[in-house]
Every structure is written in C-alpha cells, then in structure tokens.
PDB file of C-alpha atoms in Angstrom:
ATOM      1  CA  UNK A   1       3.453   2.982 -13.424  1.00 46.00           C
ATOM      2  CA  UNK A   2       3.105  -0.913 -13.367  1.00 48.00           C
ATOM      3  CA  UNK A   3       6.726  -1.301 -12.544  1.00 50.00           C
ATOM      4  CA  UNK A   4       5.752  -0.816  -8.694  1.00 53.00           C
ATOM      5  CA  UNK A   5       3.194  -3.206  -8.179  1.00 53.00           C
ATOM      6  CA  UNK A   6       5.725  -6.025 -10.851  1.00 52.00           C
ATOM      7  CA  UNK A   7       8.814  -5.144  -8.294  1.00 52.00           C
ATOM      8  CA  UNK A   8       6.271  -5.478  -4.970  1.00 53.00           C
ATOM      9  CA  UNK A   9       5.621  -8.821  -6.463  1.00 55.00           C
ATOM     10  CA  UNK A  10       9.050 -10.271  -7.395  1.00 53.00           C
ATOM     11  CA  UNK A  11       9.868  -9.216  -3.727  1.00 52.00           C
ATOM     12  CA  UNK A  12       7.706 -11.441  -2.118  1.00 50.00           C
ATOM     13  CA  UNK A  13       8.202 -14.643  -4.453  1.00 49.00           C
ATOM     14  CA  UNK A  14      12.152 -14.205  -3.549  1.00 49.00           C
ATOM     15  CA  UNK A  15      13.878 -15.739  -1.874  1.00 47.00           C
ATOM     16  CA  UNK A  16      11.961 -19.210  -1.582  1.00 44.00           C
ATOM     17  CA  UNK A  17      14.461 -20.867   0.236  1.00 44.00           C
ATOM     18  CA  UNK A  18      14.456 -18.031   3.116  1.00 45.00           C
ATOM     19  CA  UNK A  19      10.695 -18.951   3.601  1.00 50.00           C
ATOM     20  CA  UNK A  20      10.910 -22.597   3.844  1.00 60.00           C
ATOM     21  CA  UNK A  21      13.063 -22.596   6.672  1.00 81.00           C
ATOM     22  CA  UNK A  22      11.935 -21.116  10.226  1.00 95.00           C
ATOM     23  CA  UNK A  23      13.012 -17.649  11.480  1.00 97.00           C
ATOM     24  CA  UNK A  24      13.759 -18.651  14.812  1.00 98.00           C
ATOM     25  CA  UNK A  25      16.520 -21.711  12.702  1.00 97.00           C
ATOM     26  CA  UNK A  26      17.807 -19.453  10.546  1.00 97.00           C
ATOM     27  CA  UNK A  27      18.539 -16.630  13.371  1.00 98.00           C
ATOM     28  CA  UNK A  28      19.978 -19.528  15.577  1.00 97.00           C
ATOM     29  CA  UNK A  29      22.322 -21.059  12.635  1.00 97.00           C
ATOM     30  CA  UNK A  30      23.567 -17.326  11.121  1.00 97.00           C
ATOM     31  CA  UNK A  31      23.574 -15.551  14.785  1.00 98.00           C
ATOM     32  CA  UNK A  32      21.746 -12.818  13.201  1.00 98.00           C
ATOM     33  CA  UNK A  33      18.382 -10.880  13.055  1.00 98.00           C
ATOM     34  CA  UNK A  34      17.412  -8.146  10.313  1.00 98.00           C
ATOM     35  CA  UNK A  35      15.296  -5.673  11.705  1.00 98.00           C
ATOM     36  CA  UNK A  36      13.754  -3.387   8.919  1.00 98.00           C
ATOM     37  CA  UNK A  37      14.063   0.423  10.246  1.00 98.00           C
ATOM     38  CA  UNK A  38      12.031   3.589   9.349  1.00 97.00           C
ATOM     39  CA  UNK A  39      14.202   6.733   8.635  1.00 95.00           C
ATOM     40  CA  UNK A  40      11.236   9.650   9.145  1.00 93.00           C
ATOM     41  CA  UNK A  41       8.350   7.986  11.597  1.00 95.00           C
ATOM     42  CA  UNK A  42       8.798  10.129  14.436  1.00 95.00           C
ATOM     43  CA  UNK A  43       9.016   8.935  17.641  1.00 97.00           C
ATOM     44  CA  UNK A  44       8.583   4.970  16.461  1.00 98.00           C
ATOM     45  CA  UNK A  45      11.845   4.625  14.216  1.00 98.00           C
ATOM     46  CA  UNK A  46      13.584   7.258  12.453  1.00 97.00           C
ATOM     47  CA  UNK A  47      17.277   8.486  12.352  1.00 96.00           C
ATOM     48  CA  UNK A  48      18.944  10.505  14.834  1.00 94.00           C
ATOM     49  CA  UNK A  49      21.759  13.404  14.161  1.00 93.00           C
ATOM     50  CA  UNK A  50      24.073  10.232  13.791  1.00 95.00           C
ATOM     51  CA  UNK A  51      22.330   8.387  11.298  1.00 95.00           C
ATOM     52  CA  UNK A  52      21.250   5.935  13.688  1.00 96.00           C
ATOM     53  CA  UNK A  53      17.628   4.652  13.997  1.00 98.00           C
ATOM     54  CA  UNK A  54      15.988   5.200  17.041  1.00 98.00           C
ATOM     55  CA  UNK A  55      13.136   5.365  18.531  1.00 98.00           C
ATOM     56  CA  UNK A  56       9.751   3.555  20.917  1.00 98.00           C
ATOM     57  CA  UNK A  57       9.806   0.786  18.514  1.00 98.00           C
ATOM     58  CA  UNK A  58      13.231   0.346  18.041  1.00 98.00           C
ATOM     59  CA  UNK A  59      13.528  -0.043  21.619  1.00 98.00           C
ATOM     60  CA  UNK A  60      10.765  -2.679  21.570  1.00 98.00           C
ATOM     61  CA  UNK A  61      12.320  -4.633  18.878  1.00 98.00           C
ATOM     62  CA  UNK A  62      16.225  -4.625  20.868  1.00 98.00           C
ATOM     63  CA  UNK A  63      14.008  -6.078  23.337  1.00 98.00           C
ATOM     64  CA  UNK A  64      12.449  -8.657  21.657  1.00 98.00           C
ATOM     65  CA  UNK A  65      16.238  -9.389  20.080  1.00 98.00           C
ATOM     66  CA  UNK A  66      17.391  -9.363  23.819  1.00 98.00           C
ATOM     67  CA  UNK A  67      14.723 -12.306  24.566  1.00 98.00           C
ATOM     68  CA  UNK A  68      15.716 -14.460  21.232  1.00 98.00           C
ATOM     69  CA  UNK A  69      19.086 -14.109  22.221  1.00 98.00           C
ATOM     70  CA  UNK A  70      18.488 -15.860  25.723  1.00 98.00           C
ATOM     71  CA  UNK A  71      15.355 -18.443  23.638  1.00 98.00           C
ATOM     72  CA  UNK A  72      18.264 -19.591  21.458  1.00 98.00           C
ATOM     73  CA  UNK A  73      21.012 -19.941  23.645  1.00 98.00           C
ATOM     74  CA  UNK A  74      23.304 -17.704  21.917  1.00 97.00           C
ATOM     75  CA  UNK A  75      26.153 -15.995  23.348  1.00 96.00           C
ATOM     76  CA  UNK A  76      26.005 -13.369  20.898  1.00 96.00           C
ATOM     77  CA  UNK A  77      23.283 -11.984  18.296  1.00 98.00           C
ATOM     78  CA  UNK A  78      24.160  -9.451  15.553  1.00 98.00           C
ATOM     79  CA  UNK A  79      21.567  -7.473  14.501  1.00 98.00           C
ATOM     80  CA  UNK A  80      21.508  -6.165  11.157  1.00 98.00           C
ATOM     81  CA  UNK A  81      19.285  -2.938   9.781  1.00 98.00           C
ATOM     82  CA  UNK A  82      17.811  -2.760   6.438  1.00 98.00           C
ATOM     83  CA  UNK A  83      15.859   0.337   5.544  1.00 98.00           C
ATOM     84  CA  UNK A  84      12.447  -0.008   4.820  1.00 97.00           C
ATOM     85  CA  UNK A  85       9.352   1.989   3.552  1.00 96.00           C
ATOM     86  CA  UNK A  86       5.491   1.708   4.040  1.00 95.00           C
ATOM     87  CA  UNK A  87       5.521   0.200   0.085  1.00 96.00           C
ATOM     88  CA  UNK A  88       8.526  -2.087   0.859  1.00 97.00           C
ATOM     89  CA  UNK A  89       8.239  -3.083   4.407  1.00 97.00           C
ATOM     90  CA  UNK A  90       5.599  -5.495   3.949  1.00 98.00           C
ATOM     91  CA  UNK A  91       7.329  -7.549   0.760  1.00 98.00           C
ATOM     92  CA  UNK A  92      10.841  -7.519   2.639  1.00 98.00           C
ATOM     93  CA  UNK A  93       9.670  -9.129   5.740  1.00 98.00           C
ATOM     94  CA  UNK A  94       7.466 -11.654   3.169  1.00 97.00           C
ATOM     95  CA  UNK A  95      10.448 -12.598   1.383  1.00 96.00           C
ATOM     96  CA  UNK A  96      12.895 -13.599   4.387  1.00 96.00           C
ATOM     97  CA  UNK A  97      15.566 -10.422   3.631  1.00 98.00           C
ATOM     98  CA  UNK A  98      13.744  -8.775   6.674  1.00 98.00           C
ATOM     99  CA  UNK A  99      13.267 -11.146   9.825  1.00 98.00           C
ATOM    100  CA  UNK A 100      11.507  -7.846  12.116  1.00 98.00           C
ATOM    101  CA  UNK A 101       9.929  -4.732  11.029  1.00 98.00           C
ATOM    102  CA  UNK A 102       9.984  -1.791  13.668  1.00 98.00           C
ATOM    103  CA  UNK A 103       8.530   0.900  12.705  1.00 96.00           C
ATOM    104  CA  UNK A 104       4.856   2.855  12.594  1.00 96.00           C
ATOM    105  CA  UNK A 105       2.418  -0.219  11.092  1.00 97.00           C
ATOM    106  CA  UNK A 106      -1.292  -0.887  11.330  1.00 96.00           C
ATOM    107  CA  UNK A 107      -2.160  -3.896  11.723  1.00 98.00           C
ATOM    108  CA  UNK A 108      -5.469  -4.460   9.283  1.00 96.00           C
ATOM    109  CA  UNK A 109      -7.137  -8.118   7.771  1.00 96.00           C
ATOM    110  CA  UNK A 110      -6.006  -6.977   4.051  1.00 96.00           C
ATOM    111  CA  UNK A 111      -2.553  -7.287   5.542  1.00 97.00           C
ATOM    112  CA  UNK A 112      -2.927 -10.346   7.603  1.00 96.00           C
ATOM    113  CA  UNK A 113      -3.208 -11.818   4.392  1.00 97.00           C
ATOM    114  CA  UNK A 114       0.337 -11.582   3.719  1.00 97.00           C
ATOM    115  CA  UNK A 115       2.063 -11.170   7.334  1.00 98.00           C
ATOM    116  CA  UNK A 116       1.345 -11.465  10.688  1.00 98.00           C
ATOM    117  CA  UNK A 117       1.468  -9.034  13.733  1.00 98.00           C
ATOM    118  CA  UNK A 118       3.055  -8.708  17.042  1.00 98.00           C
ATOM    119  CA  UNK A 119       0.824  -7.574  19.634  1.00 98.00           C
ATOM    120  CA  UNK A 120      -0.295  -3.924  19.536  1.00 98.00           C
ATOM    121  CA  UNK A 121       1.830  -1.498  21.133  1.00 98.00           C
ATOM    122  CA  UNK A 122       0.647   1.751  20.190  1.00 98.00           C
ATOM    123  CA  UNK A 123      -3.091   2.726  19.016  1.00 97.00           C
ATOM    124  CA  UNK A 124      -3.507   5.691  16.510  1.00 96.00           C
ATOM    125  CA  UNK A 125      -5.797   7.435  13.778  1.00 95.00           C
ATOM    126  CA  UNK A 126      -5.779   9.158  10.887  1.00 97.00           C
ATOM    127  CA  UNK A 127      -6.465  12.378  11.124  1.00 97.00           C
ATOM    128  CA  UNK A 128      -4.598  15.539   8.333  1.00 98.00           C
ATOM    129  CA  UNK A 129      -2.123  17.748   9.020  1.00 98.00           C
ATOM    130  CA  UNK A 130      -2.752  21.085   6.920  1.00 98.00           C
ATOM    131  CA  UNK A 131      -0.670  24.883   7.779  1.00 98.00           C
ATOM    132  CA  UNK A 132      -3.122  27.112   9.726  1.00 98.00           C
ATOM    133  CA  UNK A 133      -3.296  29.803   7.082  1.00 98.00           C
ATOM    134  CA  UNK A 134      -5.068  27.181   4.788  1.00 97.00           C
ATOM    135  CA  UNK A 135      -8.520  27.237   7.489  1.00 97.00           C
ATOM    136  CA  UNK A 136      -9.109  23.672   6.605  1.00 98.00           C
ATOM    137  CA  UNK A 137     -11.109  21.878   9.252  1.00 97.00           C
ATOM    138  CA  UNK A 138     -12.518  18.495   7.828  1.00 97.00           C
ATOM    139  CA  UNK A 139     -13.115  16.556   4.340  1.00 98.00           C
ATOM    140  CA  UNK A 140     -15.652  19.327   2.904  1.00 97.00           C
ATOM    141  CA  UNK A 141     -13.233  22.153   3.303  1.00 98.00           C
ATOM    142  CA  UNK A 142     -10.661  20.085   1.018  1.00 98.00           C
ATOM    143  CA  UNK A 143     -13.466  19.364  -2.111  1.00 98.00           C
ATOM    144  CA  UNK A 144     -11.795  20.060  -5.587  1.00 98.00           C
ATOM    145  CA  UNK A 145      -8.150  20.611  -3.155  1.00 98.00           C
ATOM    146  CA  UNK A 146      -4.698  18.765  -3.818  1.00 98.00           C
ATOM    147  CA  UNK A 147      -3.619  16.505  -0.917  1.00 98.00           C
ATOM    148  CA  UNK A 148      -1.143  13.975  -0.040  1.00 98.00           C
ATOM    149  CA  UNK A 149      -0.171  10.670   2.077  1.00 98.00           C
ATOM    150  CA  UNK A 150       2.296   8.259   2.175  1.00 97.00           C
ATOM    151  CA  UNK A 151       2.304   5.517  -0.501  1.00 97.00           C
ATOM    152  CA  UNK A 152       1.406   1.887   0.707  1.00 95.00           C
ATOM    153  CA  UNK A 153      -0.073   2.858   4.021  1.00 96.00           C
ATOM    154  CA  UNK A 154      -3.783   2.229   5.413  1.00 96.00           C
ATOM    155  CA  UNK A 155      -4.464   6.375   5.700  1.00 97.00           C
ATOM    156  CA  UNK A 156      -3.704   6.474   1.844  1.00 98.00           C
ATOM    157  CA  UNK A 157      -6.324   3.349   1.020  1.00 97.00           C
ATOM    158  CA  UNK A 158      -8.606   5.131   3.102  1.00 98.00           C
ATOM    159  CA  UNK A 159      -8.532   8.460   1.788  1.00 98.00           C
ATOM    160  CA  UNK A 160      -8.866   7.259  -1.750  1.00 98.00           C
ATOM    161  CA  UNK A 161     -11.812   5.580  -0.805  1.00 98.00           C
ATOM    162  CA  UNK A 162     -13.585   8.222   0.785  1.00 98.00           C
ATOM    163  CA  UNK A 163     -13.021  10.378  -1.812  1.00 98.00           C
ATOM    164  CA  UNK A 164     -15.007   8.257  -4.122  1.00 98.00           C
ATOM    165  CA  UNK A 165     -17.331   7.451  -1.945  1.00 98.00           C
ATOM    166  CA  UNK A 166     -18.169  11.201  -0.830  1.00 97.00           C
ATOM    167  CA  UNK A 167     -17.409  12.406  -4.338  1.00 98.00           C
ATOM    168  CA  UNK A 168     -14.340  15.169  -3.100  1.00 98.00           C
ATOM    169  CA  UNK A 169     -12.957  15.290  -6.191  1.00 98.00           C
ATOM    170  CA  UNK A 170     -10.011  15.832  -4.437  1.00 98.00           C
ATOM    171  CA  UNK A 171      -6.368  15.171  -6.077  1.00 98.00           C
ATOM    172  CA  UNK A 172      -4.297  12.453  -4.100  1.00 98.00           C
ATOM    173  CA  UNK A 173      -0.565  12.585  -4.299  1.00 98.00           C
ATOM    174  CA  UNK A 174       1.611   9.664  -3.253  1.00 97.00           C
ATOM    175  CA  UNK A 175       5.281  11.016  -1.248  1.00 97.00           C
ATOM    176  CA  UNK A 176       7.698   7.974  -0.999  1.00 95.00           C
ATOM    177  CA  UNK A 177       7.263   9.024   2.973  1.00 95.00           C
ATOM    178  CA  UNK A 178       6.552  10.623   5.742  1.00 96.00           C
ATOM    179  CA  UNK A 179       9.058  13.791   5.094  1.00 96.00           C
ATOM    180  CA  UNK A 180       8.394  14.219   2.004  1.00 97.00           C
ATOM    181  CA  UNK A 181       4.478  14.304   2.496  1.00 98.00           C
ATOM    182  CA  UNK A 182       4.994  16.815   4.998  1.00 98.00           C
ATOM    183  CA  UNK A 183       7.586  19.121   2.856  1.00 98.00           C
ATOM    184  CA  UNK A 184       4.964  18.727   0.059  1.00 98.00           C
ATOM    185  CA  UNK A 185       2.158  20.882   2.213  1.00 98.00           C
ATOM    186  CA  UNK A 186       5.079  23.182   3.688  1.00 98.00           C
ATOM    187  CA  UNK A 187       5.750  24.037   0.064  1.00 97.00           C
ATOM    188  CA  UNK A 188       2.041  24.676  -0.559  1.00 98.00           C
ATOM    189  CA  UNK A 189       2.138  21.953  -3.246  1.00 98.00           C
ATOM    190  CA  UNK A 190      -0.531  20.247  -1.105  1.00 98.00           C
ATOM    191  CA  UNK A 191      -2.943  21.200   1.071  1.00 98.00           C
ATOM    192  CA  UNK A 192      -3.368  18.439   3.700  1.00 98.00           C
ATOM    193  CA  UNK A 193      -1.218  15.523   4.531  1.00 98.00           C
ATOM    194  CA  UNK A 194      -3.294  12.217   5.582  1.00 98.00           C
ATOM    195  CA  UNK A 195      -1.480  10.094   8.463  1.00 98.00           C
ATOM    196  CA  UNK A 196      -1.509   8.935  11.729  1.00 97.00           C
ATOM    197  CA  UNK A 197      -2.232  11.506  14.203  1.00 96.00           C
ATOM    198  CA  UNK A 198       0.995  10.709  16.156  1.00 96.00           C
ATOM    199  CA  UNK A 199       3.728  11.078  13.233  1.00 96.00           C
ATOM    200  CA  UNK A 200       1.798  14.121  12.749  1.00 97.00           C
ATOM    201  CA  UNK A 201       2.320  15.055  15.803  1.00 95.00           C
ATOM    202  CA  UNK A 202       6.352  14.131  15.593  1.00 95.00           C
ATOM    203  CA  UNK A 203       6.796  16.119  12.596  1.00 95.00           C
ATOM    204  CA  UNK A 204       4.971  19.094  13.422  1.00 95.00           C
ATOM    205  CA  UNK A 205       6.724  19.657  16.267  1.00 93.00           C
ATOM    206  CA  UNK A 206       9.926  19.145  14.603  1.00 91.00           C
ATOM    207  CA  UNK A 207       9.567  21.739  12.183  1.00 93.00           C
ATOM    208  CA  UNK A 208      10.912  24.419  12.142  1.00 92.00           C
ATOM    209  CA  UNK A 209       7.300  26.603  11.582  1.00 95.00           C
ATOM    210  CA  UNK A 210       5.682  24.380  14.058  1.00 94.00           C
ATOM    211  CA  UNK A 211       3.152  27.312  15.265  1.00 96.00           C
ATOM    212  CA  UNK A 212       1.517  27.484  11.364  1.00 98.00           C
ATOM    213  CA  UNK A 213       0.767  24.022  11.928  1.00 98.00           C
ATOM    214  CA  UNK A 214      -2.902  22.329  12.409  1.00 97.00           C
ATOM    215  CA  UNK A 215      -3.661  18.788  12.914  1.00 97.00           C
ATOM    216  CA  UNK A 216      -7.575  18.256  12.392  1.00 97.00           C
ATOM    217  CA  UNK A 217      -9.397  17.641  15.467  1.00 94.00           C
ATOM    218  CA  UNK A 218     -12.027  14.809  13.840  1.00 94.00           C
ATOM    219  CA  UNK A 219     -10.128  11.273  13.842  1.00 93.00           C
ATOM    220  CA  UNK A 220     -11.306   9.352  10.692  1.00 96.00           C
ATOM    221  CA  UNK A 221     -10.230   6.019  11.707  1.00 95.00           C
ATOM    222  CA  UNK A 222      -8.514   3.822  14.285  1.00 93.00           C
ATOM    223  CA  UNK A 223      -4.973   2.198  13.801  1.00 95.00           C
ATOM    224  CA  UNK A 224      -3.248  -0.395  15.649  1.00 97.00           C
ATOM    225  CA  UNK A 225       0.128  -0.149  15.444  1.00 98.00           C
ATOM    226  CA  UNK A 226       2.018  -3.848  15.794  1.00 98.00           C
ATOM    227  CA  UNK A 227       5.783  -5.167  14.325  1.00 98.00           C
ATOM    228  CA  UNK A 228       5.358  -6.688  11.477  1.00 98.00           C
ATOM    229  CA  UNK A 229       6.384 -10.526  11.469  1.00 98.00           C
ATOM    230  CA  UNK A 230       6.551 -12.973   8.595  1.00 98.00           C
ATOM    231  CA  UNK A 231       3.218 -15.362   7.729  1.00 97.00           C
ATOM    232  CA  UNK A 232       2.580 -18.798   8.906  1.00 97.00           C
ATOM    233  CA  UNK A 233       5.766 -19.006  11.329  1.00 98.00           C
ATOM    234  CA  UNK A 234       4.231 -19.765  14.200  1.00 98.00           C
ATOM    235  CA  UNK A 235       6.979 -20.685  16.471  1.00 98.00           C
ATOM    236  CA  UNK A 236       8.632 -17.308  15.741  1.00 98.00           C
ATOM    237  CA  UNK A 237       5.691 -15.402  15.878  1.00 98.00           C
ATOM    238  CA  UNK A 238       4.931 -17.035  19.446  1.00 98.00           C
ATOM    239  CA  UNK A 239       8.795 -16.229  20.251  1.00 98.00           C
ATOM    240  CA  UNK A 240       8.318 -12.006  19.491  1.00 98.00           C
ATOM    241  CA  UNK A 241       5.081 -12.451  20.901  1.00 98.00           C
ATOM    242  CA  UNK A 242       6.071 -13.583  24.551  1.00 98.00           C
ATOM    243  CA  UNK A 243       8.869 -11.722  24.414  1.00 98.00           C
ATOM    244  CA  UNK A 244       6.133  -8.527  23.758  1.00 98.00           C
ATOM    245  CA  UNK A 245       3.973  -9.666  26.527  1.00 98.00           C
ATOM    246  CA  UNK A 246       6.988  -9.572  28.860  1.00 98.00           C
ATOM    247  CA  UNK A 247       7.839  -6.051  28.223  1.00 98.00           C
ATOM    248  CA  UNK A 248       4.329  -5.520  28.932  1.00 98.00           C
ATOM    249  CA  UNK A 249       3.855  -7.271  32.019  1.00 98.00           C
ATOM    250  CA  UNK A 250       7.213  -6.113  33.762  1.00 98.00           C
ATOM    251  CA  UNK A 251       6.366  -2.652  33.202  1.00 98.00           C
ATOM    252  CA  UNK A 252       9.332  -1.800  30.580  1.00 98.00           C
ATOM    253  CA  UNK A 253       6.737  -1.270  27.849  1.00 98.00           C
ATOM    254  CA  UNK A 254       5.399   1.800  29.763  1.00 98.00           C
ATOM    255  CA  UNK A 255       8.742   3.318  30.688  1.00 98.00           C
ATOM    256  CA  UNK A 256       9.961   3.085  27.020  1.00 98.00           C
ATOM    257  CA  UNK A 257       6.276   4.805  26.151  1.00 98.00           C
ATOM    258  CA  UNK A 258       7.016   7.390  28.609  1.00 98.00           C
ATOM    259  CA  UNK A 259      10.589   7.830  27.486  1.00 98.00           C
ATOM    260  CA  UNK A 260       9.185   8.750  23.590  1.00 98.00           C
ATOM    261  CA  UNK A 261       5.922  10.543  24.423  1.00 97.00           C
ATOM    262  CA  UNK A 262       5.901  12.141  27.560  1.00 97.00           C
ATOM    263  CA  UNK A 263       9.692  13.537  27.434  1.00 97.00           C
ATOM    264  CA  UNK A 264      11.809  15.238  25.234  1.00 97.00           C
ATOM    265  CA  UNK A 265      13.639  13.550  22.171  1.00 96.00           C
ATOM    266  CA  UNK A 266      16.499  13.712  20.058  1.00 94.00           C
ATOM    267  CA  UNK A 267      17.180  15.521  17.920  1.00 89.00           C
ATOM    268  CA  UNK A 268      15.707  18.841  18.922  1.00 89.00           C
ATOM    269  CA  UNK A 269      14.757  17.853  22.550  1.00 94.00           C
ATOM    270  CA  UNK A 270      10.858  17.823  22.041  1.00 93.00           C
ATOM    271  CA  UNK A 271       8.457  16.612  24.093  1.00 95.00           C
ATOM    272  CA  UNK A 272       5.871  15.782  22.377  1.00 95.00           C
ATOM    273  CA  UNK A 273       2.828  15.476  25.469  1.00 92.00           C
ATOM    274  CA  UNK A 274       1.590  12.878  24.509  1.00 95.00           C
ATOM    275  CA  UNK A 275      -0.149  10.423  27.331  1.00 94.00           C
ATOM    276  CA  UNK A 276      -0.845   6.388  26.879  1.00 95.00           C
ATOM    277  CA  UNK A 277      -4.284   6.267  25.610  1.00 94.00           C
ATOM    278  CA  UNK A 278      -7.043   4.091  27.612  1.00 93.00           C
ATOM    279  CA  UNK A 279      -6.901   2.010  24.810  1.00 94.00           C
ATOM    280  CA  UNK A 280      -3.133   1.286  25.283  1.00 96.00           C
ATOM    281  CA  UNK A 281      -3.637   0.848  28.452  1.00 97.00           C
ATOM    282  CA  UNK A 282      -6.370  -1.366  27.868  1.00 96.00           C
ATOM    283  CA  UNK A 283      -4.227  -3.291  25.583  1.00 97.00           C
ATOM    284  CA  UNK A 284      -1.307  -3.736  27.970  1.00 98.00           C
ATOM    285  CA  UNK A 285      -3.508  -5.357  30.608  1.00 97.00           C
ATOM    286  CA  UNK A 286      -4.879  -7.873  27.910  1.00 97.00           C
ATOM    287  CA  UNK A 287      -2.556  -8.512  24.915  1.00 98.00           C
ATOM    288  CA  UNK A 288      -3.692  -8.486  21.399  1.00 98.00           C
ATOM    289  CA  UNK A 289      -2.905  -8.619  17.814  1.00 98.00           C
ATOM    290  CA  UNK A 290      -6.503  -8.488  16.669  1.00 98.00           C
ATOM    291  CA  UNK A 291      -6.606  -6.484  13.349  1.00 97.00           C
ATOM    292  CA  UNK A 292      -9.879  -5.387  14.186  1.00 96.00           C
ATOM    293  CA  UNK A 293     -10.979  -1.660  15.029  1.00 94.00           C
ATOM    294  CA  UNK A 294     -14.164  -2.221  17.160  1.00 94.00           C
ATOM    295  CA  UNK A 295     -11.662  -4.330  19.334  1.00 95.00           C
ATOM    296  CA  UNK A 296      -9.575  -0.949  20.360  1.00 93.00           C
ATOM    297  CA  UNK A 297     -12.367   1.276  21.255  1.00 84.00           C
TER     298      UNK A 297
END
C-alpha cells in the first residue's frame, strides 16, 4: 500500500526540466497545450458515446486555449488530452506532463501548497448519495455502516476525519472514481457514496434506477471548484486567469452553465435542473480563486 503515495511522489519530482521553463514558453515553442480530462465527472468532463471528453469545464478550458492561442500569436494550437484522476491530476499538472486540468476540483490551502487555481467556476458540497431502500438520512444513520468516496479528493479527507472525530466507526472504501464509487452502492457493497452534490446529481440521473436514488439533503461542506494550474507560474496563471475573467464578463460563462445544468446532455439527454447558485453568481460579478470556504457563503 506504500507504492501509491512512492509513485504520487516520483510524479511530481519528474520532469525537472518541464518545470524550469514557463508554460506559456513551452506552449508557444511546441504549439501545444495538454489539458488533463476526467472520464466519469458528470457534467464537468467525462466521455461521451464517442469517447470524447466533454463537458462545462471542457468548454471552459477550449476557451481559455482559444485566448492563449490569440496571447501567443499562434496560427495554430494543438491540444493534446491526457486522462487524469482525482489521485493523479494534481502530480501530472506538478510535473509539467499536464499544462491544464479540466475537470471537477476544489480548490482548498492543503492543495495550494502544491498548485495553483483558476478562478472558481462552479461552487459545490459534499453531501452522500445512498439507494432509497437503505433509509439513510445523515452521519448517525451510517454508524458501524460500509461507505465509499473517491480516492484523493477533499470529500474523502473529510469523511475520514469526521469519522474519527464523531467516532462512526464507519468502514471507508477508496473507488479509483466516480463510477466505480457509485456501482459500489448500486451493488450494495456500500451503503453511501461521499461526493460533491453535483456529480451526484450527474450520475444519479444517469442511471439506469435513478428513482431508488437519494442524495442527503444536509450539505457537510462547501467546495469551490477551479482548473487546476501549475505552482509559482505566474505569467501563465495570470494568462488562464484573464482569459477566465473574460468568459465571465462577456456572458459566455453563463451560457456554457446553462448549456450543462439547465438543459439536457449527452448521452441520455438529461437535464439535470440545476440553477447557478447565488454564490456563482456572486462569484462571476467578482472573480476569485480564494481557497477559502467562508469566502463562498
């Protein structure tokens, strides 16, 4: 089991060379960006019935590559996708093999320790997803009960502290994502699945059982989704950051928010109802990339 953590670490020490040269230079010399893509994180970035990733953060990031294009002067711009997970995502865009990360990530201080954030673009919390024959309504129905999140996200640090803090005694599995968290409590292998109240949302009503589906009505904490950008770069990170703020001000943001939430999606045609939050919208009228919760609410 110390494999993980030894890999994680040989990530981010590789390659050095990537590191000591600029993002926005190394885009400009190659004429190419690598955005890291999520295959399950409904409706941010996940794969369509083509294989292709799609999604409201996808869409944000071919924006931002549409602005770098036109910083740089570059008549054309390849962009390249790497897969990523929540363990992985973080190291990759550390090391230089990921220049972008689009996907479904909250941006917290024990992470601004090793990468920066764009702005916020979507605001979340972690609430559980659990099947309705279950009657599981909050932490003290699930004392003593097997449940599940996704390895290396915030919901998963959380949950393991606040099981030792409130003494659950409650058995914590780790899926390699978002899928297979949810299969795991389809299968009754699990009893809850800890996430963001939004992919919850995108998978439940994606399944195929989506009426034996709850999602708990308490929210536990507060998440502020950004892209994750690489650490002490800060003429690229002031690059994706106006480029955010542009999308914002012009009014694109909100038509690619109401595009993913408030209409339905591939690949089942869904609509997932889901309206900007005042805290988005409080965010689009004043920028931000502040890890901090209190700042949201």
């Amino acid at each position: 089991m110390k494999l993980l953590p030894m890999m994680l670490a040989a990530l981010i020490a590789l390659p050095a060379a990537a590191q000591a040269q600029g993002r926005l230079d190394k885009i400009k010399d190659t004429g190419q960006i690598t955005l890291g893509v999520r295959e399950s994180s409904i409706p941010f970035s996940y794969l369509d019935d083509a294989q292709k990733p799609i999604g409201y953060s996808m869409d944000i990031c071919h924006g931002i590559v549409d602005a770098l294009k036109e910083k740089l002067g570059l008549e054309q711009l390849s962009v390249k996708e790497v897969s990523v997970t929540s363990s992985t995502r973080i190291p990759l865009v550390a090391n230089g093999t990921v220049d972008i990360s689009c996907g479904s990530a909250t941006n917290n201080e024990q992470r601004q320790q090793q990468v920066s954030f764009a702005p916020t673009t979507f605001v979340t919390s972690t609430r559980f997803a659990s099947l309705k024959s279950s009657n599981v309504k909050d932490l003290v129905d699930l004392k003593g009960a097997t449940v599940i999140s996704t390895a290396g996200t915030s919901n998963l640090r959380w949950l393991t502290q606040v099981n030792a803090q409130q003494k659950l005694g409650m058995r914590i599995m780790n899926a390699k994502d978002h899928s297979e968290a949810f299969l795991t409590v389809n299968s009754g292998r699990a009893v809850a699945f800890f996430m963001d109240d939004i992919l919850l949302a995108g998978l439940v009503a994606n399944s195929r059982n989506a009426g034996d589906w709850a999602i708990s009505e308490k929210a536990y904490t507060v998440e502020p989704y950004g892209m994750i950008l690489p650490k002490n770069d800060p003429e690229f990170k002031r690059a994706v950051d106006e480029a955010v703020k542009a999308m914002m001000k012009d009014g694109r943001l909100k038509q690619m928010y109401q595009k993913w939430f408030t209409q339905p999606i591939p690949p089942r045609n869904i609509n997932l109802n889901w309206p900007m939050s005042a805290e988005l919208e409080k965010v689009i009228a004043n920028p931000t990339d502040s890890p901090r919760p209190e700042d949201y609410q």
